Structure formats: structure tokens, C-alpha cells
């Protein structure tokens, strides 16, 4: 790709062009906002809960260790809300950042990627790279750079294919291009910098915390995230009024989930992957356990009693897997089988609602209400 330095006159023209685009974009955004009033406000997805509060979120490990695959695909009927999640021993937080109106997205490791028909994997060499992990990052010293995304896409997407929002260590940025190596990205940064005034221009490389969101065809970057050790990227279903409540569909298992999927980079036996953790309120968690541990057709009083058992076990085992994997409890029979909304019925919801907040205690201690389907004559 050949480039040439722009004259000061052409720089002024570029600045004028950008300013005109910004004005048009602002008007278009205002019209869109006026028409699209059925989407929930972005800040309504936020929460920050302590584990001592009645409404705290439980962190449930869905994929981790050897099952922390490099790519996880999710679907939601209205789109996805992307945000930053923090999971600590004392509290859980989700801060929404951006709405993706794509209904099918995939969270994949920030790296050089090789794509194919319905496949995407880490490229073993640069020559096999279809989507590179090196980008040109644009920042602004002041102002909201994401509001300029449409304008920047108009300027650069034809030549560089990928122009997308990113959130890096607490800062909103826009990234351009997806290059297989630093040198190619650096050359593009020079050409892009020559076209823009007042923008910070730098080259970013793949990071150990980075997660990239791709569209369903694996040919377009939609969003990128990288953060510090205590945080990760989260995704939840975009809700619309006057429509059915939206859940997240996990393509690998075909299960439906409520709450937030948290995607966190991990290494297990030397293999890189992305752990997937479900941040879920206690009511929904108990509902997602009940029909997988007993039958939802059993008598109502049995369902109520078991709801209390499930809730008590969860409360007694908070942080059980935190040191090893960074979440409270797992979704398998090692803890309690939890598979989301697929088998939840009205009878399950009624039983969990009727026992809300109730747990078993022994003295001043929450009872570790262990149970099993069979014991072989021993307990």
C-alpha cells in the first residue's frame, strides 16, 4: 500500500469533512433515538451487588479449565449489550458499555485468526492469518470517540475493512484494521495519522486479557476488550419492550441463560482459552437448578423444599472455586447441575418465588445442604 503525506490544506479539508460528517451523524442519531424508543436504557443493565445483599449475583462457572475454548458463540433475538464485569470474593459488578444489534456473535481470543466456513481458530503462522490481532488505535484527549465511529468507518473501512469500538483498560477507543504483524500495522498508522488531526494514533498488539467479538460469518470485528487482572468483558441479552423477554442462547450446548456471560482469558495445561462465567441472580439460579436435579412435575411442596436446599447449598459454598477459577460454584454435579432456562416451568417459578430468601441454618451457620440421587448405602 502506497501513502503520501497530506498537505496542510488537505488536512484542513479532512477536518472540515469530518466536522460535516459529525453534524450529519448527530442528526441521524437523534432521529434513530426518537424512533427506537423500545430498547431499555443502557444504564438499566448495570448492577453492583455485595454477597451479603439479598439481590446479589452468583458467579457460576459454565466453561473453564479444559473446556475453556478459544471461541464461544452466543445468540440473542434483539442483540447483545457488551460491558465490563468484575468478579471478586465480596461483590460482583457489571457496567454496560455498548449495544451490538447483531443477533449472533462470537467471543474469541484476541490473536491472529484463521477463518473458514463456520469455523474460526488461532492462526499458527502469519501467512495463515485472515483477521490479524494488530490494530491501529485512535484516541481523543477529550470528548466521546465512539460518537465518531460512523464517520471513522466512512473514512477507513473501504481500505482497512475493520473499524470498530474497543475498551482498553478503562478507556474508550476506536481501532482500525486487523493486521498480522506490528510492522504492517505501524505502516497503516502512519497513513491514518496523516489524515487525522487531534487524534492520538498508536499500534496495539494482542494482549493476554484481550477478547474480540466477531459477527456470525467470522469476517467482521464488532468490538474488542482488554482490561486488568480483576476484570473481564461481559455480554447480556438486549431487551425490548412489547416483546418476549430475551435470553442468551449458547450454541455449544443449545441452553438458554439469563444474566450476564462473562468471558475471561485463561490458560489450562498450557492451552489458551476463554472461561465463560454466568453472573446470575439467586432466584434465576435456583430456577435453573431445580428441573435438572429433580423433576418439575413433582408435588409443589417437594419443589419448595428443594428450592430451599438449592439456595442453602449455594449460599454455603460461595467462593468454592474462586481461587482456582475465579467464580463461586460450577454448573455440574460437583456443585449443583445448572443449565439455565430450558426446562423452567411455571411450577418451578412458583416454588422458588414462594421460598424466596429462605435457607436452612444450623445455629448461626448456613447448612451445607448436600444431597445426591443415590448413595450406595453410605452417606
mmCIF file of C-alpha atoms in Angstrom:
data_model
loop_
_atom_site.group_PDB
_atom_site.id
_atom_site.type_symbol
_atom_site.label_atom_id
_atom_site.label_comp_id
_atom_site.label_asym_id
_atom_site.label_seq_id
_atom_site.Cartn_x
_atom_site.Cartn_y
_atom_site.Cartn_z
ATOM 1 C CA UNK A 1 0.000 0.000 0.000
ATOM 2 C CA UNK A 2 1.487 3.371 -1.028
ATOM 3 C CA UNK A 3 0.898 6.507 1.036
ATOM 4 C CA UNK A 4 1.867 10.145 0.712
ATOM 5 C CA UNK A 5 1.944 12.932 3.237
ATOM 6 C CA UNK A 6 -1.064 15.231 3.124
ATOM 7 C CA UNK A 7 -0.546 18.956 2.754
ATOM 8 C CA UNK A 8 -1.811 21.321 5.420
ATOM 9 C CA UNK A 9 -4.560 22.372 3.028
ATOM 10 C CA UNK A 10 -5.770 18.790 2.578
ATOM 11 C CA UNK A 11 -5.600 18.299 6.344
ATOM 12 C CA UNK A 12 -7.931 21.256 6.789
ATOM 13 C CA UNK A 13 -10.262 19.756 4.171
ATOM 14 C CA UNK A 14 -10.220 16.444 6.005
ATOM 15 C CA UNK A 15 -11.032 18.196 9.269
ATOM 16 C CA UNK A 16 -13.910 20.042 7.566
ATOM 17 C CA UNK A 17 -15.157 16.751 6.083
ATOM 18 C CA UNK A 18 -15.082 15.096 9.490
ATOM 19 C CA UNK A 19 -16.903 18.006 11.095
ATOM 20 C CA UNK A 20 -19.623 17.818 8.435
ATOM 21 C CA UNK A 21 -19.985 14.093 8.928
ATOM 22 C CA UNK A 22 -20.201 14.535 12.685
ATOM 23 C CA UNK A 23 -23.064 17.004 12.284
ATOM 24 C CA UNK A 24 -24.954 14.661 9.955
ATOM 25 C CA UNK A 25 -24.258 11.701 12.239
ATOM 26 C CA UNK A 26 -25.539 13.578 15.279
ATOM 27 C CA UNK A 27 -28.756 14.385 13.446
ATOM 28 C CA UNK A 28 -29.103 10.769 12.302
ATOM 29 C CA UNK A 29 -28.507 9.519 15.828
ATOM 30 C CA UNK A 30 -31.159 11.868 17.181
ATOM 31 C CA UNK A 31 -33.674 10.616 14.617
ATOM 32 C CA UNK A 32 -32.780 6.988 15.399
ATOM 33 C CA UNK A 33 -33.147 7.601 19.131
ATOM 34 C CA UNK A 34 -36.555 9.165 18.581
ATOM 35 C CA UNK A 35 -37.732 6.201 16.529
ATOM 36 C CA UNK A 36 -36.117 3.416 18.561
ATOM 37 C CA UNK A 37 -37.590 4.064 21.999
ATOM 38 C CA UNK A 38 -38.420 0.457 22.821
ATOM 39 C CA UNK A 39 -34.895 -0.561 23.834
ATOM 40 C CA UNK A 40 -34.078 -0.449 27.535
ATOM 41 C CA UNK A 41 -31.686 2.387 28.515
ATOM 42 C CA UNK A 42 -28.093 1.191 28.562
ATOM 43 C CA UNK A 43 -27.530 2.015 32.231
ATOM 44 C CA UNK A 44 -30.510 -0.162 33.227
ATOM 45 C CA UNK A 45 -28.328 -3.236 32.678
ATOM 46 C CA UNK A 46 -25.818 -2.170 35.352
ATOM 47 C CA UNK A 47 -25.510 -3.766 38.761
ATOM 48 C CA UNK A 48 -23.049 -3.839 41.649
ATOM 49 C CA UNK A 49 -24.032 -6.270 44.392
ATOM 50 C CA UNK A 50 -22.411 -7.449 47.593
ATOM 51 C CA UNK A 51 -22.671 -11.098 48.513
ATOM 52 C CA UNK A 52 -24.310 -10.168 51.790
ATOM 53 C CA UNK A 53 -27.232 -8.477 49.986
ATOM 54 C CA UNK A 54 -30.480 -10.266 49.166
ATOM 55 C CA UNK A 55 -30.206 -9.495 45.448
ATOM 56 C CA UNK A 56 -26.561 -10.380 44.861
ATOM 57 C CA UNK A 57 -25.463 -12.173 41.709
ATOM 58 C CA UNK A 58 -23.929 -15.618 41.855
ATOM 59 C CA UNK A 59 -20.915 -16.339 39.628
ATOM 60 C CA UNK A 60 -21.430 -19.783 38.077
ATOM 61 C CA UNK A 61 -18.698 -21.426 36.009
ATOM 62 C CA UNK A 62 -20.105 -22.684 32.695
ATOM 63 C CA UNK A 63 -16.868 -23.303 30.750
ATOM 64 C CA UNK A 64 -13.475 -23.331 32.444
ATOM 65 C CA UNK A 65 -10.303 -25.389 32.741
ATOM 66 C CA UNK A 66 -10.087 -27.861 29.856
ATOM 67 C CA UNK A 67 -13.464 -26.666 28.481
ATOM 68 C CA UNK A 68 -12.369 -23.014 28.226
ATOM 69 C CA UNK A 69 -12.456 -22.985 24.441
ATOM 70 C CA UNK A 70 -10.826 -20.242 22.324
ATOM 71 C CA UNK A 71 -14.248 -19.289 20.919
ATOM 72 C CA UNK A 72 -17.782 -19.129 22.333
ATOM 73 C CA UNK A 73 -20.794 -18.281 20.152
ATOM 74 C CA UNK A 74 -23.957 -16.749 21.607
ATOM 75 C CA UNK A 75 -27.284 -15.621 20.196
ATOM 76 C CA UNK A 76 -29.989 -13.252 21.395
ATOM 77 C CA UNK A 77 -33.054 -12.134 19.374
ATOM 78 C CA UNK A 78 -32.587 -8.363 19.748
ATOM 79 C CA UNK A 79 -28.817 -8.082 20.017
ATOM 80 C CA UNK A 80 -26.203 -8.017 22.764
ATOM 81 C CA UNK A 81 -25.174 -5.481 25.417
ATOM 82 C CA UNK A 82 -21.403 -5.515 25.933
ATOM 83 C CA UNK A 83 -19.919 -4.332 29.227
ATOM 84 C CA UNK A 84 -17.160 -4.713 31.777
ATOM 85 C CA UNK A 85 -17.587 -7.243 34.582
ATOM 86 C CA UNK A 86 -15.746 -7.540 37.888
ATOM 87 C CA UNK A 87 -15.992 -10.723 39.938
ATOM 88 C CA UNK A 88 -14.411 -10.579 43.392
ATOM 89 C CA UNK A 89 -14.896 -12.595 46.570
ATOM 90 C CA UNK A 90 -17.112 -9.917 48.084
ATOM 91 C CA UNK A 91 -19.017 -8.346 45.200
ATOM 92 C CA UNK A 92 -19.970 -8.687 41.550
ATOM 93 C CA UNK A 93 -20.338 -5.805 39.118
ATOM 94 C CA UNK A 94 -21.436 -5.279 35.528
ATOM 95 C CA UNK A 95 -21.093 -1.921 33.758
ATOM 96 C CA UNK A 96 -22.762 -1.800 30.314
ATOM 97 C CA UNK A 97 -20.737 -0.082 27.608
ATOM 98 C CA UNK A 98 -22.066 -0.706 24.115
ATOM 99 C CA UNK A 99 -25.032 -2.180 22.240
ATOM 100 C CA UNK A 100 -24.460 -4.619 19.395
ATOM 101 C CA UNK A 101 -27.509 -5.118 17.191
ATOM 102 C CA UNK A 102 -26.016 -8.266 15.697
ATOM 103 C CA UNK A 103 -28.048 -11.217 16.988
ATOM 104 C CA UNK A 104 -25.280 -13.807 16.567
ATOM 105 C CA UNK A 105 -21.812 -13.001 17.900
ATOM 106 C CA UNK A 106 -18.723 -14.939 18.905
ATOM 107 C CA UNK A 107 -16.233 -14.131 21.648
ATOM 108 C CA UNK A 108 -12.764 -15.224 20.549
ATOM 109 C CA UNK A 109 -9.205 -14.798 21.787
ATOM 110 C CA UNK A 110 -7.528 -11.558 20.692
ATOM 111 C CA UNK A 111 -4.940 -13.047 18.335
ATOM 112 C CA UNK A 112 -4.172 -13.679 14.683
ATOM 113 C CA UNK A 113 -7.164 -15.704 13.476
ATOM 114 C CA UNK A 114 -7.720 -18.161 10.653
ATOM 115 C CA UNK A 115 -11.326 -18.351 9.488
ATOM 116 C CA UNK A 116 -13.196 -20.791 7.282
ATOM 117 C CA UNK A 117 -16.704 -21.997 6.604
ATOM 118 C CA UNK A 118 -18.410 -21.881 10.006
ATOM 119 C CA UNK A 119 -15.009 -22.031 11.720
ATOM 120 C CA UNK A 120 -12.552 -19.718 13.400
ATOM 121 C CA UNK A 121 -9.302 -20.636 15.155
ATOM 122 C CA UNK A 122 -5.985 -19.153 16.187
ATOM 123 C CA UNK A 123 -3.616 -18.915 13.203
ATOM 124 C CA UNK A 124 -0.429 -20.910 13.718
ATOM 125 C CA UNK A 125 1.540 -18.641 11.384
ATOM 126 C CA UNK A 126 1.204 -15.165 9.927
ATOM 127 C CA UNK A 127 0.655 -16.443 6.384
ATOM 128 C CA UNK A 128 -2.498 -18.260 7.534
ATOM 129 C CA UNK A 129 -3.969 -15.129 9.121
ATOM 130 C CA UNK A 130 -7.347 -13.919 7.882
ATOM 131 C CA UNK A 131 -8.025 -11.472 10.734
ATOM 132 C CA UNK A 132 -4.914 -10.064 12.350
ATOM 133 C CA UNK A 133 -4.534 -9.267 16.035
ATOM 134 C CA UNK A 134 -2.645 -5.980 15.480
ATOM 135 C CA UNK A 135 -4.655 -2.771 15.150
ATOM 136 C CA UNK A 136 -4.250 0.972 14.821
ATOM 137 C CA UNK A 137 -5.838 2.564 17.881
ATOM 138 C CA UNK A 138 -7.393 6.034 17.790
ATOM 139 C CA UNK A 139 -7.976 8.064 20.943
ATOM 140 C CA UNK A 140 -9.197 11.555 21.734
ATOM 141 C CA UNK A 141 -7.816 13.700 24.583
ATOM 142 C CA UNK A 142 -11.371 14.919 25.238
ATOM 143 C CA UNK A 143 -14.818 14.025 24.022
ATOM 144 C CA UNK A 144 -16.634 10.806 23.174
ATOM 145 C CA UNK A 145 -14.771 8.973 20.420
ATOM 146 C CA UNK A 146 -17.447 6.294 19.982
ATOM 147 C CA UNK A 147 -19.823 9.005 18.759
ATOM 148 C CA UNK A 148 -17.457 9.423 15.787
ATOM 149 C CA UNK A 149 -17.486 5.730 14.889
ATOM 150 C CA UNK A 150 -19.750 6.069 11.846
ATOM 151 C CA UNK A 151 -17.621 8.900 10.490
ATOM 152 C CA UNK A 152 -14.388 6.990 11.001
ATOM 153 C CA UNK A 153 -15.873 3.933 9.344
ATOM 154 C CA UNK A 154 -16.808 6.113 6.380
ATOM 155 C CA UNK A 155 -13.195 7.236 6.089
ATOM 156 C CA UNK A 156 -11.327 3.964 6.625
ATOM 157 C CA UNK A 157 -13.480 0.851 6.285
ATOM 158 C CA UNK A 158 -13.110 0.562 2.490
ATOM 159 C CA UNK A 159 -9.328 0.340 2.756
ATOM 160 C CA UNK A 160 -8.856 -1.383 6.123
ATOM 161 C CA UNK A 161 -12.082 -3.472 6.367
ATOM 162 C CA UNK A 162 -12.334 -3.322 10.162
ATOM 163 C CA UNK A 163 -13.208 -0.121 12.075
ATOM 164 C CA UNK A 164 -14.732 -0.869 15.460
ATOM 165 C CA UNK A 165 -15.141 0.334 19.058
ATOM 166 C CA UNK A 166 -12.870 -1.007 21.773
ATOM 167 C CA UNK A 167 -12.485 -0.654 25.504
ATOM 168 C CA UNK A 168 -8.940 -0.887 26.757
ATOM 169 C CA UNK A 169 -8.003 -0.599 30.428
ATOM 170 C CA UNK A 170 -10.923 1.662 31.240
ATOM 171 C CA UNK A 171 -10.715 3.863 28.140
ATOM 172 C CA UNK A 172 -12.970 4.049 25.089
ATOM 173 C CA UNK A 173 -11.064 3.903 21.803
ATOM 174 C CA UNK A 174 -11.670 3.117 18.136
ATOM 175 C CA UNK A 175 -9.466 0.605 16.348
ATOM 176 C CA UNK A 176 -8.759 0.403 12.631
ATOM 177 C CA UNK A 177 -7.590 -2.612 10.651
ATOM 178 C CA UNK A 178 -6.664 -6.149 11.640
ATOM 179 C CA UNK A 179 -3.044 -6.755 10.657
ATOM 180 C CA UNK A 180 -0.928 -9.920 11.001
ATOM 181 C CA UNK A 181 2.167 -8.158 12.385
ATOM 182 C CA UNK A 182 3.347 -4.991 14.082
ATOM 183 C CA UNK A 183 5.247 -3.644 11.060
ATOM 184 C CA UNK A 184 2.191 -3.701 8.773
ATOM 185 C CA UNK A 185 0.062 -2.072 11.457
ATOM 186 C CA UNK A 186 2.724 0.592 12.026
ATOM 187 C CA UNK A 187 2.781 1.474 8.316
ATOM 188 C CA UNK A 188 -1.011 1.866 8.351
ATOM 189 C CA UNK A 189 -0.783 4.021 11.489
ATOM 190 C CA UNK A 190 1.433 6.464 9.614
ATOM 191 C CA UNK A 191 -1.041 6.756 6.746
ATOM 192 C CA UNK A 192 -4.015 7.129 9.095
ATOM 193 C CA UNK A 193 -2.215 9.677 11.255
ATOM 194 C CA UNK A 194 -1.540 11.797 8.187
ATOM 195 C CA UNK A 195 -5.285 12.082 7.600
ATOM 196 C CA UNK A 196 -6.395 12.998 11.125
ATOM 197 C CA UNK A 197 -5.750 15.975 13.379
ATOM 198 C CA UNK A 198 -6.192 15.922 17.171
ATOM 199 C CA UNK A 199 -6.331 12.121 17.430
ATOM 200 C CA UNK A 200 -3.868 10.002 19.330
ATOM 201 C CA UNK A 201 -2.533 7.294 16.988
ATOM 202 C CA UNK A 202 -0.811 4.122 18.200
ATOM 203 C CA UNK A 203 -0.361 0.458 17.312
ATOM 204 C CA UNK A 204 -1.817 -2.150 19.670
ATOM 205 C CA UNK A 205 -0.760 -5.786 19.804
ATOM 206 C CA UNK A 206 -2.731 -8.803 21.067
ATOM 207 C CA UNK A 207 -2.889 -8.911 24.878
ATOM 208 C CA UNK A 208 -3.244 -11.735 27.403
ATOM 209 C CA UNK A 209 -6.617 -10.330 28.545
ATOM 210 C CA UNK A 210 -7.987 -9.402 25.110
ATOM 211 C CA UNK A 211 -11.300 -10.747 23.801
ATOM 212 C CA UNK A 212 -12.589 -9.979 20.305
ATOM 213 C CA UNK A 213 -16.253 -10.136 19.283
ATOM 214 C CA UNK A 214 -16.900 -11.256 15.705
ATOM 215 C CA UNK A 215 -20.053 -11.458 13.617
ATOM 216 C CA UNK A 216 -21.599 -14.817 12.702
ATOM 217 C CA UNK A 217 -19.589 -15.080 9.465
ATOM 218 C CA UNK A 218 -16.299 -14.504 11.326
ATOM 219 C CA UNK A 219 -15.326 -11.780 8.868
ATOM 220 C CA UNK A 220 -16.034 -8.576 10.805
ATOM 221 C CA UNK A 221 -14.737 -7.391 14.179
ATOM 222 C CA UNK A 222 -17.611 -5.870 16.167
ATOM 223 C CA UNK A 223 -15.879 -4.984 19.460
ATOM 224 C CA UNK A 224 -12.651 -5.600 21.356
ATOM 225 C CA UNK A 225 -11.925 -5.585 25.068
ATOM 226 C CA UNK A 226 -8.799 -5.735 27.168
ATOM 227 C CA UNK A 227 -8.558 -5.000 30.872
ATOM 228 C CA UNK A 228 -6.682 -5.583 34.088
ATOM 229 C CA UNK A 229 -6.449 -8.851 36.016
ATOM 230 C CA UNK A 230 -9.582 -8.288 38.112
ATOM 231 C CA UNK A 231 -11.980 -7.504 35.263
ATOM 232 C CA UNK A 232 -13.288 -9.140 32.123
ATOM 233 C CA UNK A 233 -15.776 -8.496 29.341
ATOM 234 C CA UNK A 234 -19.435 -9.395 29.782
ATOM 235 C CA UNK A 235 -22.427 -9.803 27.463
ATOM 236 C CA UNK A 236 -26.142 -9.852 28.207
ATOM 237 C CA UNK A 237 -29.270 -10.003 26.074
ATOM 238 C CA UNK A 238 -30.590 -6.698 24.750
ATOM 239 C CA UNK A 239 -34.179 -6.275 25.972
ATOM 240 C CA UNK A 240 -37.006 -4.623 24.042
ATOM 241 C CA UNK A 241 -40.400 -3.606 25.377
ATOM 242 C CA UNK A 242 -43.534 -5.105 23.825
ATOM 243 C CA UNK A 243 -41.597 -8.288 23.011
ATOM 244 C CA UNK A 244 -40.868 -11.513 24.865
ATOM 245 C CA UNK A 245 -38.076 -11.390 27.431
ATOM 246 C CA UNK A 246 -34.787 -12.162 25.702
ATOM 247 C CA UNK A 247 -32.292 -14.759 26.882
ATOM 248 C CA UNK A 248 -28.807 -15.715 25.748
ATOM 249 C CA UNK A 249 -28.511 -18.887 23.684
ATOM 250 C CA UNK A 250 -25.185 -20.725 23.965
ATOM 251 C CA UNK A 251 -24.605 -22.535 20.683
ATOM 252 C CA UNK A 252 -22.243 -25.211 22.029
ATOM 253 C CA UNK A 253 -24.880 -26.696 24.365
ATOM 254 C CA UNK A 254 -28.123 -25.165 22.998
ATOM 255 C CA UNK A 255 -29.030 -23.993 26.522
ATOM 256 C CA UNK A 256 -30.722 -20.665 27.281
ATOM 257 C CA UNK A 257 -29.405 -18.410 30.040
ATOM 258 C CA UNK A 258 -30.407 -15.235 31.812
ATOM 259 C CA UNK A 259 -27.974 -12.754 33.349
ATOM 260 C CA UNK A 260 -24.508 -11.916 32.041
ATOM 261 C CA UNK A 261 -21.993 -14.155 30.293
ATOM 262 C CA UNK A 262 -18.504 -13.139 31.420
ATOM 263 C CA UNK A 263 -15.625 -14.054 29.106
ATOM 264 C CA UNK A 264 -12.209 -14.238 30.763
ATOM 265 C CA UNK A 265 -8.937 -15.364 29.220
ATOM 266 C CA UNK A 266 -7.361 -18.416 30.839
ATOM 267 C CA UNK A 267 -4.572 -20.947 30.356
ATOM 268 C CA UNK A 268 -5.074 -24.619 31.262
ATOM 269 C CA UNK A 269 -2.328 -27.208 30.732
ATOM 270 C CA UNK A 270 -0.554 -24.684 28.528
ATOM 271 C CA UNK A 271 -3.573 -24.224 26.234
ATOM 272 C CA UNK A 272 -5.123 -20.776 25.888
ATOM 273 C CA UNK A 273 -8.879 -20.431 26.144
ATOM 274 C CA UNK A 274 -11.721 -18.237 27.347
ATOM 275 C CA UNK A 275 -13.544 -19.135 30.543
ATOM 276 C CA UNK A 276 -17.275 -18.444 30.479
ATOM 277 C CA UNK A 277 -18.973 -17.466 33.739
ATOM 278 C CA UNK A 278 -22.676 -16.727 34.216
ATOM 279 C CA UNK A 279 -23.422 -13.838 36.587
ATOM 280 C CA UNK A 280 -26.968 -14.629 37.659
ATOM 281 C CA UNK A 281 -29.374 -13.522 40.383
ATOM 282 C CA UNK A 282 -30.178 -16.135 43.040
ATOM 283 C CA UNK A 283 -33.840 -16.515 42.022
ATOM 284 C CA UNK A 284 -32.947 -17.363 38.420
ATOM 285 C CA UNK A 285 -30.089 -19.613 39.535
ATOM 286 C CA UNK A 286 -32.342 -21.744 41.760
ATOM 287 C CA UNK A 287 -34.886 -21.946 38.928
ATOM 288 C CA UNK A 288 -32.106 -23.148 36.611
ATOM 289 C CA UNK A 289 -31.050 -25.909 39.013
ATOM 290 C CA UNK A 290 -34.391 -27.335 40.149
ATOM 291 C CA UNK A 291 -35.569 -29.083 36.932
ATOM 292 C CA UNK A 292 -32.119 -30.603 36.349
ATOM 293 C CA UNK A 293 -31.746 -32.067 39.845
ATOM 294 C CA UNK A 294 -35.370 -33.227 40.328
ATOM 295 C CA UNK A 295 -38.481 -33.356 38.160
ATOM 296 C CA UNK A 296 -40.546 -30.196 37.758
ATOM 297 C CA UNK A 297 -43.642 -32.440 37.825
ATOM 298 C CA UNK A 298 -43.092 -33.465 41.455
ATOM 299 C CA UNK A 299 -45.533 -32.097 44.104
ATOM 300 C CA UNK A 300 -45.422 -28.370 44.851
ATOM 301 C CA UNK A 301 -44.294 -28.853 48.464
ATOM 302 C CA UNK A 302 -41.410 -31.029 47.290
ATOM 303 C CA UNK A 303 -40.349 -28.334 44.813
ATOM 304 C CA UNK A 304 -40.491 -25.720 47.577
ATOM 305 C CA UNK A 305 -38.395 -27.837 49.945
ATOM 306 C CA UNK A 306 -35.838 -28.484 47.248
ATOM 307 C CA UNK A 307 -35.695 -24.788 46.378
ATOM 308 C CA UNK A 308 -34.557 -24.122 49.937
ATOM 309 C CA UNK A 309 -31.950 -26.903 49.661
ATOM 310 C CA UNK A 310 -30.543 -25.499 46.409
ATOM 311 C CA UNK A 311 -30.390 -21.955 47.770
ATOM 312 C CA UNK A 312 -28.776 -23.116 51.034
ATOM 313 C CA UNK A 313 -26.093 -25.117 49.234
ATOM 314 C CA UNK A 314 -25.253 -22.147 47.015
ATOM 315 C CA UNK A 315 -25.027 -19.749 49.962
ATOM 316 C CA UNK A 316 -22.862 -22.174 51.953
ATOM 317 C CA UNK A 317 -20.451 -22.658 49.067
ATOM 318 C CA UNK A 318 -19.776 -19.115 47.899
ATOM 319 C CA UNK A 319 -16.202 -18.725 46.600
ATOM 320 C CA UNK A 320 -15.844 -22.518 46.388
ATOM 321 C CA UNK A 321 -13.963 -22.289 43.069
ATOM 322 C CA UNK A 322 -12.800 -18.682 43.283
ATOM 323 C CA UNK A 323 -9.104 -19.318 43.989
ATOM 324 C CA UNK A 324 -8.787 -21.916 41.230
ATOM 325 C CA UNK A 325 -11.059 -20.481 38.522
ATOM 326 C CA UNK A 326 -12.426 -17.090 39.613
ATOM 327 C CA UNK A 327 -16.090 -17.942 40.265
ATOM 328 C CA UNK A 328 -18.328 -19.131 43.117
ATOM 329 C CA UNK A 329 -19.644 -22.538 42.108
ATOM 330 C CA UNK A 330 -19.669 -24.696 38.996
ATOM 331 C CA UNK A 331 -22.631 -25.773 36.858
ATOM 332 C CA UNK A 332 -22.014 -29.533 37.122
ATOM 333 C CA UNK A 333 -22.867 -32.230 39.678
ATOM 334 C CA UNK A 334 -19.639 -31.342 41.512
ATOM 335 C CA UNK A 335 -21.736 -28.480 42.885
ATOM 336 C CA UNK A 336 -25.299 -28.403 41.523
ATOM 337 C CA UNK A 337 -26.412 -29.064 37.955
ATOM 338 C CA UNK A 338 -27.341 -25.687 36.474
ATOM 339 C CA UNK A 339 -28.383 -25.356 32.827
ATOM 340 C CA UNK A 340 -30.322 -22.129 32.614
ATOM 341 C CA UNK A 341 -33.893 -21.598 31.421
ATOM 342 C CA UNK A 342 -34.544 -24.537 29.095
ATOM 343 C CA UNK A 343 -36.708 -26.646 31.468
ATOM 344 C CA UNK A 344 -38.021 -23.895 33.762
ATOM 345 C CA UNK A 345 -41.813 -24.142 34.113
ATOM 346 C CA UNK A 346 -44.474 -22.180 35.994
ATOM 347 C CA UNK A 347 -44.413 -24.769 38.791
ATOM 348 C CA UNK A 348 -40.662 -24.251 39.217
ATOM 349 C CA UNK A 349 -41.006 -20.463 39.251
ATOM 350 C CA UNK A 350 -43.873 -20.653 41.760
ATOM 351 C CA UNK A 351 -41.884 -22.875 44.136
ATOM 352 C CA UNK A 352 -38.779 -20.680 44.016
ATOM 353 C CA UNK A 353 -40.825 -17.496 44.443
ATOM 354 C CA UNK A 354 -42.739 -18.926 47.405
ATOM 355 C CA UNK A 355 -39.476 -19.697 49.231
ATOM 356 C CA UNK A 356 -37.540 -16.567 48.210
ATOM 357 C CA UNK A 357 -34.850 -15.694 50.748
ATOM 358 C CA UNK A 358 -35.340 -18.886 52.788
ATOM 359 C CA UNK A 359 -32.353 -21.064 53.686
ATOM 360 C CA UNK A 360 -31.501 -23.853 56.121
ATOM 361 C CA UNK A 361 -29.386 -22.902 59.124
ATOM 362 C CA UNK A 362 -27.788 -24.808 61.971
ATOM 363 C CA UNK A 363 -27.282 -22.432 64.857
ATOM 364 C CA UNK A 364 -25.786 -19.333 63.233
ATOM 365 C CA UNK A 365 -24.335 -21.214 60.263
ATOM 366 C CA UNK A 366 -25.866 -21.805 56.855
ATOM 367 C CA UNK A 367 -26.357 -25.545 56.425
ATOM 368 C CA UNK A 368 -24.239 -27.076 53.671
ATOM 369 C CA UNK A 369 -27.296 -28.863 52.280
ATOM 370 C CA UNK A 370 -25.597 -31.581 50.250
ATOM 371 C CA UNK A 371 -27.804 -34.141 48.506
ATOM 372 C CA UNK A 372 -27.500 -36.913 45.931
ATOM 373 C CA UNK A 373 -29.654 -39.165 43.800
ATOM 374 C CA UNK A 374 -28.038 -42.338 45.162
ATOM 375 C CA UNK A 375 -25.505 -43.159 47.863
ATOM 376 C CA UNK A 376 -24.834 -46.882 47.584
ATOM 377 C CA UNK A 377 -25.856 -47.400 51.185
ATOM 378 C CA UNK A 378 -23.473 -44.785 52.595
ATOM 379 C CA UNK A 379 -23.547 -41.054 53.267
#
